[in-house]
Each structure stands twice: as structure tokens, then as C-alpha cells.
Coordinates of C-alpha atoms and ligand atoms in Angstrom, one line a residue:
M23 CA 75.6 120.7 166.2
T24 CA 72.5 118.7 167.3
S25 CA 70.6 119.0 170.6
D26 CA 69.7 116.4 173.2
S27 CA 66.1 115.9 174.6
R28 CA 66.6 118.9 177.0
G29 CA 67.8 121.1 174.2
A30 CA 71.4 121.0 175.2
Q31 CA 73.8 121.3 172.2
L32 CA 75.6 118.0 171.4
K33 CA 79.0 118.2 169.7
P34 CA 79.4 116.0 166.6
K35 CA 81.3 112.7 167.3
I36 CA 84.6 112.1 165.6
L37 CA 87.2 109.3 165.7
V38 CA 90.9 110.0 165.8
T39 CA 92.3 106.7 164.5
R40 CA 95.9 106.9 165.8
A41 CA 97.9 108.8 168.4
V42 CA 98.6 112.4 167.6
F43 CA 99.9 115.5 169.4
Q44 CA 97.8 116.0 172.6
E45 CA 97.4 119.7 171.7
V46 CA 95.6 118.6 168.6
I47 CA 93.2 116.3 170.5
D48 CA 92.5 119.3 172.9
Y49 CA 91.9 121.6 169.9
L50 CA 89.5 119.0 168.3
S51 CA 87.7 118.6 171.6
E52 CA 86.7 122.2 171.5
Y53 CA 84.5 121.3 168.6
F54 CA 83.8 117.6 168.8
D55 CA 83.1 114.7 171.1
V56 CA 86.4 113.0 170.4
D57 CA 87.0 109.2 170.5
S58 CA 90.8 109.3 170.5
N59 CA 93.4 106.5 170.5
Q60 CA 96.4 108.0 172.3
S61 CA 97.5 104.5 173.3
D62 CA 98.0 104.0 169.5
E63 CA 96.4 100.7 169.1
V64 CA 96.4 99.6 165.5
F65 CA 92.7 98.9 164.6
S66 CA 91.7 95.9 162.6
D67 CA 89.1 96.7 159.9
A68 CA 86.4 95.2 162.2
E69 CA 87.5 97.5 165.1
L70 CA 87.7 100.5 162.8
I71 CA 84.1 99.9 161.6
R72 CA 82.9 99.4 165.2
R73 CA 84.6 102.7 166.3
L74 CA 83.2 104.6 163.3
Q75 CA 79.6 103.9 164.3
G76 CA 77.8 107.2 165.1
K77 CA 80.8 109.2 164.0
A78 CA 80.4 112.2 161.7
G79 CA 84.1 112.6 161.1
V80 CA 87.3 110.6 161.1
Y81 CA 90.8 112.0 161.5
A82 CA 92.8 109.3 159.7
N83 CA 96.4 108.7 158.5
P84 CA 97.9 106.5 155.8
T85 CA 98.0 103.5 158.1
N86 CA 94.2 103.3 158.1
L87 CA 92.7 101.6 155.1
M88 CA 89.5 103.5 154.5
S89 CA 88.1 101.0 152.0
A90 CA 84.7 101.0 150.3
E91 CA 83.6 98.4 152.8
V92 CA 84.7 100.5 155.8
I93 CA 83.1 103.7 154.3
R94 CA 79.8 101.9 153.5
S95 CA 79.7 100.6 157.1
A96 CA 79.7 104.1 158.6
P97 CA 76.4 105.6 157.5
E98 CA 76.7 108.8 159.6
L99 CA 80.2 109.7 158.3
R100 CA 80.5 113.1 156.6
A101 CA 84.2 113.7 156.4
I102 CA 87.5 111.7 156.2
C103 CA 90.5 114.0 157.0
N104 CA 93.9 112.4 156.3
M105 CA 97.0 113.6 158.1
A106 CA 99.1 113.2 155.0
V107 CA 99.4 114.5 151.5
G108 CA 99.1 111.0 150.1
Y109 CA 95.6 109.6 150.3
N110 CA 95.9 106.2 148.5
N111 CA 94.6 104.6 151.8
I112 CA 91.2 106.1 151.1
D113 CA 88.7 104.9 148.4
V114 CA 87.8 108.4 147.3
A115 CA 85.3 107.2 144.7
A116 CA 83.4 105.3 147.4
A117 CA 83.5 108.3 149.7
T118 CA 82.2 110.6 147.0
A119 CA 79.4 108.1 146.2
A120 CA 78.5 108.2 149.9
G121 CA 78.6 112.0 149.9
I122 CA 81.6 112.0 152.3
M123 CA 84.2 114.8 152.0
V124 CA 87.9 113.7 151.8
T125 CA 90.8 116.0 152.6
N126 CA 94.6 115.7 152.7
T127 CA 97.5 118.0 153.9
P128 CA 99.3 119.4 150.9
D129 CA 102.0 122.1 150.9
V130 CA 102.9 122.1 154.6
L131 CA 105.3 119.2 154.0
N132 CA 106.9 120.1 150.6
E133 CA 110.2 121.5 151.8
T134 CA 110.8 119.0 154.6
T135 CA 110.1 116.1 152.3
A136 CA 112.3 117.5 149.7
D137 CA 115.1 117.9 152.3
F138 CA 114.7 114.3 153.1
G139 CA 114.8 113.3 149.4
W140 CA 118.3 114.9 149.4
T141 CA 119.2 113.3 152.7
L142 CA 118.6 109.9 151.1
L143 CA 120.2 110.8 147.8
M144 CA 123.4 112.0 149.4
A145 CA 123.6 109.1 151.9
T146 CA 123.0 106.6 149.1
A147 CA 125.4 108.1 146.6
R148 CA 128.2 108.4 149.2
R149 CA 127.5 105.1 151.0
V150 CA 127.0 106.7 154.4
T151 CA 125.0 104.0 156.1
E152 CA 127.2 101.2 154.8
S153 CA 130.4 102.9 155.9
E154 CA 129.0 103.8 159.3
H155 CA 128.1 100.2 159.9
Y156 CA 131.7 99.2 159.0
L157 CA 133.0 101.8 161.5
R158 CA 130.7 100.8 164.3
A159 CA 131.6 97.1 163.7
G160 CA 135.2 97.9 164.5
L161 CA 136.4 97.0 161.0
W162 CA 138.2 100.3 160.3
K163 CA 141.8 99.5 160.6
K164 CA 143.4 101.8 158.0
W165 CA 142.6 104.4 155.4
N166 CA 142.4 102.9 151.9
Y167 CA 142.5 104.8 148.6
D168 CA 139.4 102.9 147.4
S169 CA 137.3 102.6 150.6
F170 CA 133.6 103.1 150.1
M171 CA 134.0 104.9 146.8
G172 CA 130.6 106.2 145.8
V173 CA 129.2 108.2 142.9
D174 CA 129.3 112.0 142.6
V175 CA 126.2 114.1 143.1
H176 CA 127.6 117.5 142.0
G177 CA 127.6 118.0 138.2
S178 CA 125.4 114.9 137.6
T179 CA 122.0 114.5 136.1
L180 CA 119.0 114.4 138.4
G181 CA 115.9 112.7 137.1
V182 CA 112.6 113.4 138.9
I183 CA 109.6 111.3 138.3
G184 CA 106.5 113.2 139.5
M185 CA 107.1 116.9 139.2
G186 CA 104.4 118.2 141.6
R187 CA 105.1 120.5 144.5
I188 CA 107.5 118.2 146.3
G189 CA 109.3 117.1 143.0
R190 CA 109.9 120.8 142.2
A191 CA 111.3 121.5 145.6
V192 CA 113.7 118.5 145.1
A193 CA 114.7 119.9 141.7
R194 CA 115.2 123.4 143.0
R195 CA 117.8 122.2 145.5
S196 CA 119.9 120.8 142.7
M197 CA 121.0 124.3 141.7
G198 CA 123.7 124.4 144.4
F199 CA 125.1 121.2 143.0
N200 CA 125.4 122.4 139.5
M201 CA 123.2 119.6 138.2
K202 CA 121.1 119.1 135.1
V203 CA 117.5 118.2 135.8
I204 CA 115.3 116.1 133.6
Y205 CA 111.8 115.1 134.7
N206 CA 108.8 113.0 133.7
N207 CA 105.3 113.9 134.7
R208 CA 101.8 113.2 133.3
S209 CA 101.9 116.7 131.8
R210 CA 104.6 119.1 131.0
L211 CA 105.0 122.0 133.5
A212 CA 104.5 125.6 132.5
P213 CA 107.8 127.2 131.4
E214 CA 108.1 129.4 134.5
L215 CA 107.8 126.3 136.8
E216 CA 110.4 124.5 134.7
A217 CA 112.7 127.5 135.1
E218 CA 112.2 127.5 138.9
A219 CA 113.0 123.8 139.0
N220 CA 116.5 124.4 137.8
N221 CA 115.5 124.6 134.2
A222 CA 114.1 121.1 134.3
R223 CA 113.6 119.5 130.9
H224 CA 110.6 117.2 130.3
V225 CA 111.6 113.9 128.8
S226 CA 110.0 110.4 128.4
R227 CA 110.2 108.0 131.3
E228 CA 112.5 105.8 129.2
E229 CA 114.9 108.7 128.4
L230 CA 115.0 109.7 132.0
L231 CA 115.8 106.2 133.2
R232 CA 118.5 105.9 130.6
S233 CA 120.1 109.3 131.2
A234 CA 119.8 110.2 134.9
D235 CA 122.5 109.5 137.4
H236 CA 120.1 109.9 140.3
V237 CA 116.4 109.0 139.9
V238 CA 114.0 110.4 142.5
L239 CA 110.4 109.1 142.7
V240 CA 108.0 111.7 144.0
L241 CA 104.7 110.7 142.4
P242 CA 101.4 109.6 144.0
Y243 CA 100.6 105.9 144.2
S244 CA 97.6 104.8 142.1
K245 CA 96.6 101.8 140.0
E246 CA 98.5 103.5 137.1
S247 CA 101.7 104.0 139.1
H248 CA 101.7 100.4 140.6
H249 CA 105.1 98.8 139.8
L250 CA 106.0 101.7 137.5
I251 CA 109.6 100.8 138.3
G252 CA 110.1 97.1 137.7
A253 CA 112.7 94.8 136.2
A254 CA 112.4 96.3 132.7
E255 CA 112.7 99.9 133.9
L256 CA 115.6 99.1 136.3
A257 CA 117.4 97.5 133.3
L258 CA 117.3 100.8 131.5
M259 CA 119.2 102.6 134.3
K260 CA 123.0 103.1 134.3
P261 CA 124.9 100.6 136.4
T262 CA 126.3 103.7 138.4
A263 CA 122.8 105.2 139.0
T264 CA 120.9 105.5 142.3
L265 CA 117.2 105.2 142.8
I266 CA 115.5 107.2 145.6
N267 CA 111.9 106.5 146.6
I268 CA 110.3 109.1 148.9
A269 CA 106.8 108.6 147.4
R270 CA 104.9 105.4 148.2
G271 CA 105.6 101.7 148.5
G272 CA 104.1 99.8 145.5
I273 CA 105.5 102.3 142.9
V274 CA 108.6 100.2 142.8
D275 CA 108.5 96.4 142.5
D276 CA 110.6 95.7 145.5
A277 CA 111.5 92.1 144.6
A278 CA 112.7 93.3 141.2
L279 CA 114.7 96.1 142.9
I280 CA 116.4 93.6 145.2
D281 CA 117.4 91.5 142.2
A282 CA 118.7 94.6 140.3
L283 CA 120.7 95.7 143.4
S284 CA 122.1 92.2 144.0
A285 CA 123.2 91.9 140.4
G286 CA 124.8 95.3 140.3
K287 CA 122.4 96.5 137.6
I288 CA 122.1 99.8 139.4
A289 CA 124.6 101.1 142.1
A290 CA 122.3 101.7 145.1
A291 CA 118.9 102.7 146.3
G292 CA 117.6 105.0 149.1
L293 CA 114.2 103.9 150.2
D294 CA 111.8 105.6 152.7
V295 CA 108.7 103.6 151.6
F296 CA 108.1 100.0 150.9
E297 CA 105.5 97.6 149.5
N298 CA 103.4 96.3 152.5
E299 CA 105.2 98.5 155.0
P300 CA 105.9 98.1 157.8
A301 CA 106.3 94.4 156.8
F302 CA 108.8 95.2 154.1
N303 CA 110.7 92.7 152.0
L304 CA 113.5 91.4 154.3
G305 CA 115.7 90.8 151.2
F306 CA 116.7 94.5 151.5
L307 CA 118.4 93.7 154.8
K308 CA 120.9 91.4 153.1
L309 CA 122.1 94.2 150.8
S310 CA 124.8 96.7 151.7
N311 CA 123.9 99.1 148.8
V312 CA 120.6 100.3 150.2
V313 CA 119.8 103.1 152.7
L314 CA 116.6 102.2 154.4
T315 CA 114.4 104.5 156.5
P316 CA 110.9 103.9 158.0
H317 CA 108.7 106.3 156.1
I318 CA 110.0 109.5 157.8
G319 CA 110.1 111.9 154.8
S320 CA 107.9 114.5 156.4
A321 CA 109.0 113.8 160.0
S322 CA 110.4 117.1 161.3
G323 CA 108.7 118.2 164.5
S324 CA 107.4 121.4 163.0
T325 CA 106.1 119.8 159.8
R326 CA 104.4 116.9 161.5
R327 CA 102.7 119.4 163.8
A328 CA 101.7 121.6 160.7
M329 CA 100.2 118.4 159.1
A330 CA 98.3 117.6 162.2
D331 CA 96.9 121.1 162.5
C332 CA 96.0 121.2 158.8
A333 CA 94.0 117.9 159.1
A334 CA 92.3 119.2 162.2
D335 CA 91.3 122.5 160.5
N336 CA 90.0 120.5 157.5
L337 CA 87.8 118.4 159.9
I338 CA 86.5 121.5 161.8
A339 CA 85.6 123.2 158.5
A340 CA 84.0 120.1 157.0
L341 CA 81.7 119.5 160.0
S342 CA 80.7 123.1 160.5
G343 CA 79.3 123.6 157.1
H344 CA 82.3 125.3 155.5
R345 CA 84.2 124.0 152.5
P346 CA 87.4 122.4 153.9
P347 CA 90.6 124.1 152.6
N348 CA 92.0 120.9 151.2
L349 CA 88.9 119.2 149.8
L350 CA 89.8 116.4 147.3
N351 CA 86.3 115.6 146.1
P352 CA 84.5 118.9 145.7
E353 CA 81.4 117.1 144.4
S354 CA 80.8 115.9 148.0
F355 CA 80.5 119.5 149.4
K356 CA 76.8 120.6 149.5
Ligands
DGY417 C1 102.4 111.9 153.3 O1 102.0 113.0 153.8 O2 101.8 111.3 152.4 C2 103.6 111.3 153.9 O3 104.1 110.2 153.1 C3 103.3 110.8 155.3 O4 102.6 109.6 155.1

């Protein structure tokens, strides 16, 4: 804390970029002079830069692009605390170069996000959204032996791309469905982690795409994972397979996926994330073999609150001289 001309202690100034639980704003206000945005205006870059002037910390979320330009325009900034596990909205290299700490919210959302991966998988495989639309539209006149036949989940092969904490939680849940698990990850897991993840077997990405009945994407977005699943990869998949994305938009080439779904190259997709969201490719709306949700993988009440608290605790630690629990760039902590 700094002092004013009369020696009174001044709290560090922070910006909370988007609306968040009021209790979290109250908690942060015990430590900081908070510039909040409870009306949830979406800031342009220019507005974000303007609001960051004089701020020591920013409580951000994936909708805020903390680019090198934004970071360099905020000379007093010491910490960027993201309310998300993913942090591809932040130029971490630029933050590190400027001596700014960056944090995320790992672990607290693993189980909730894995639950949601399964929600999408089951809904996609068994055509839940499509059949509900049919029912709501008053089209259900009689039972048919072949109405909305989907693909089985039990006894099938689950392919997980990105076997981090959330990927392993997705894999663990497959035990109850008597499934085989194959996975692809930058590095092979330790044998005890593979055992916990339903005896998951490490395979090449190509083998996974060729063999899995249900492919779930749970890897971080980066330059390397941009369009990791495009036309060539979709062509490797079985025509009966489903693709589930609970990771980030941009990992899948959405235009190529729309082509593959339209041509029946894969059976169906369940998507919680999109390229350029929320302005996603409207081609998806013309397809019946997709289940679409607006980036809600971690959205249970208790998990969103845990994420919000975690980001607040990181910011409080960072600006009171302590190492934040979820520091992503330890070089910035001095
Ligand atoms: C995360 O935590 O990264 C979720 O996707 C919410 O953005």
C-alpha cells in the first residue's frame, strides 16, 4: 500500500473488467480501490487501455484480449489474474517481459468441466437436441423403429486429445460405460495416471482419430494447436464418430467441420466453443447433427464461484508481495 500526502494509506487500484459475483467485488474492495464493471459493458481495446491507467492489477476473463499492446500501455500494471483456466487471451510473454505476474484458475473446474464434456458427448451421440426440436415443433405423430437412431456410448472407444487434469477426469468417467480409452498428449502420462484414467493407452493423433468412436478435445489453445482438427484430420475419423470440443475455439477449423458434418464424413459434433465466439460460424445452425452450447463447460454455480474466488485470491496475493498460488510466469515474481 502507498500513502497520500497526509500519510493515509492508499489501497492499490485494480480493474475488474467484466461483471462478477458482488460478493467477490466486496471481498476485493477490502484490499483494493476497485474500478468494477457490474453493468458488464464489453470494453473496446481503447477503453480497456484507458481504464487500466494507474491500475496495479486487473481481474480479467477470457473475453478480454490482454495483448502486448494493451500490456505495454499499462505501465503500472503488476498482475493480470484471469478468471479461467485457459489464458490464451493473455500475451504471457509480453507480460513477463514487462515484469507482470499472470495467473489462472486451475483445478477448481476440473470435475464440472468433465461432467459437461459427458453431457455433450451423450447428447450428441443420442441426438438429444435434434429430437427435442422435433418434439417441440409438434412433428411427433407416431413411434418409429428408426427414429433418431444414434450411436452407442457404452462399450465404445473414447479418444481424448489433451490428457491434462480435465482430460483425465473425462477419461475416469468412462469406467462406468465399460469403454476403452485412448489418448494423445504432448507427453505420455506416468503409468499410475494412465491407470486412474481407465487404463488409457497413449497413441498417435492419427491412430486416435482413426480408432475412436468419440473424440473429446480438452487441450489448451496455442499457435501449435490452431486448427489441429481440420479437413485432413476429420477425414481420418469414422463416419459414425462424434467430435466433442470443450477446450477452445480455434483448435477446430469450424468451416472444415461444417463441411465434414454436411457430407456425413463424421456422424455428429458437440461444441461448447467456437472460432471467433460469440460471433460463431452460422453454418452450424443449418445442421441438425450438432449440439451447440455457448461456452458453459465450467458453468455450475459453485464452480463459477470457486473460479471467481480463486482469481481474487491470486490478485490479493500478487499485490501484497506474496507469490500467487496459480502463477503462470514465475520469472515475474520478485
Ligand atoms: C476456462 O476456465 O478456461 C473456461 O473455458 C472458461 O472460459
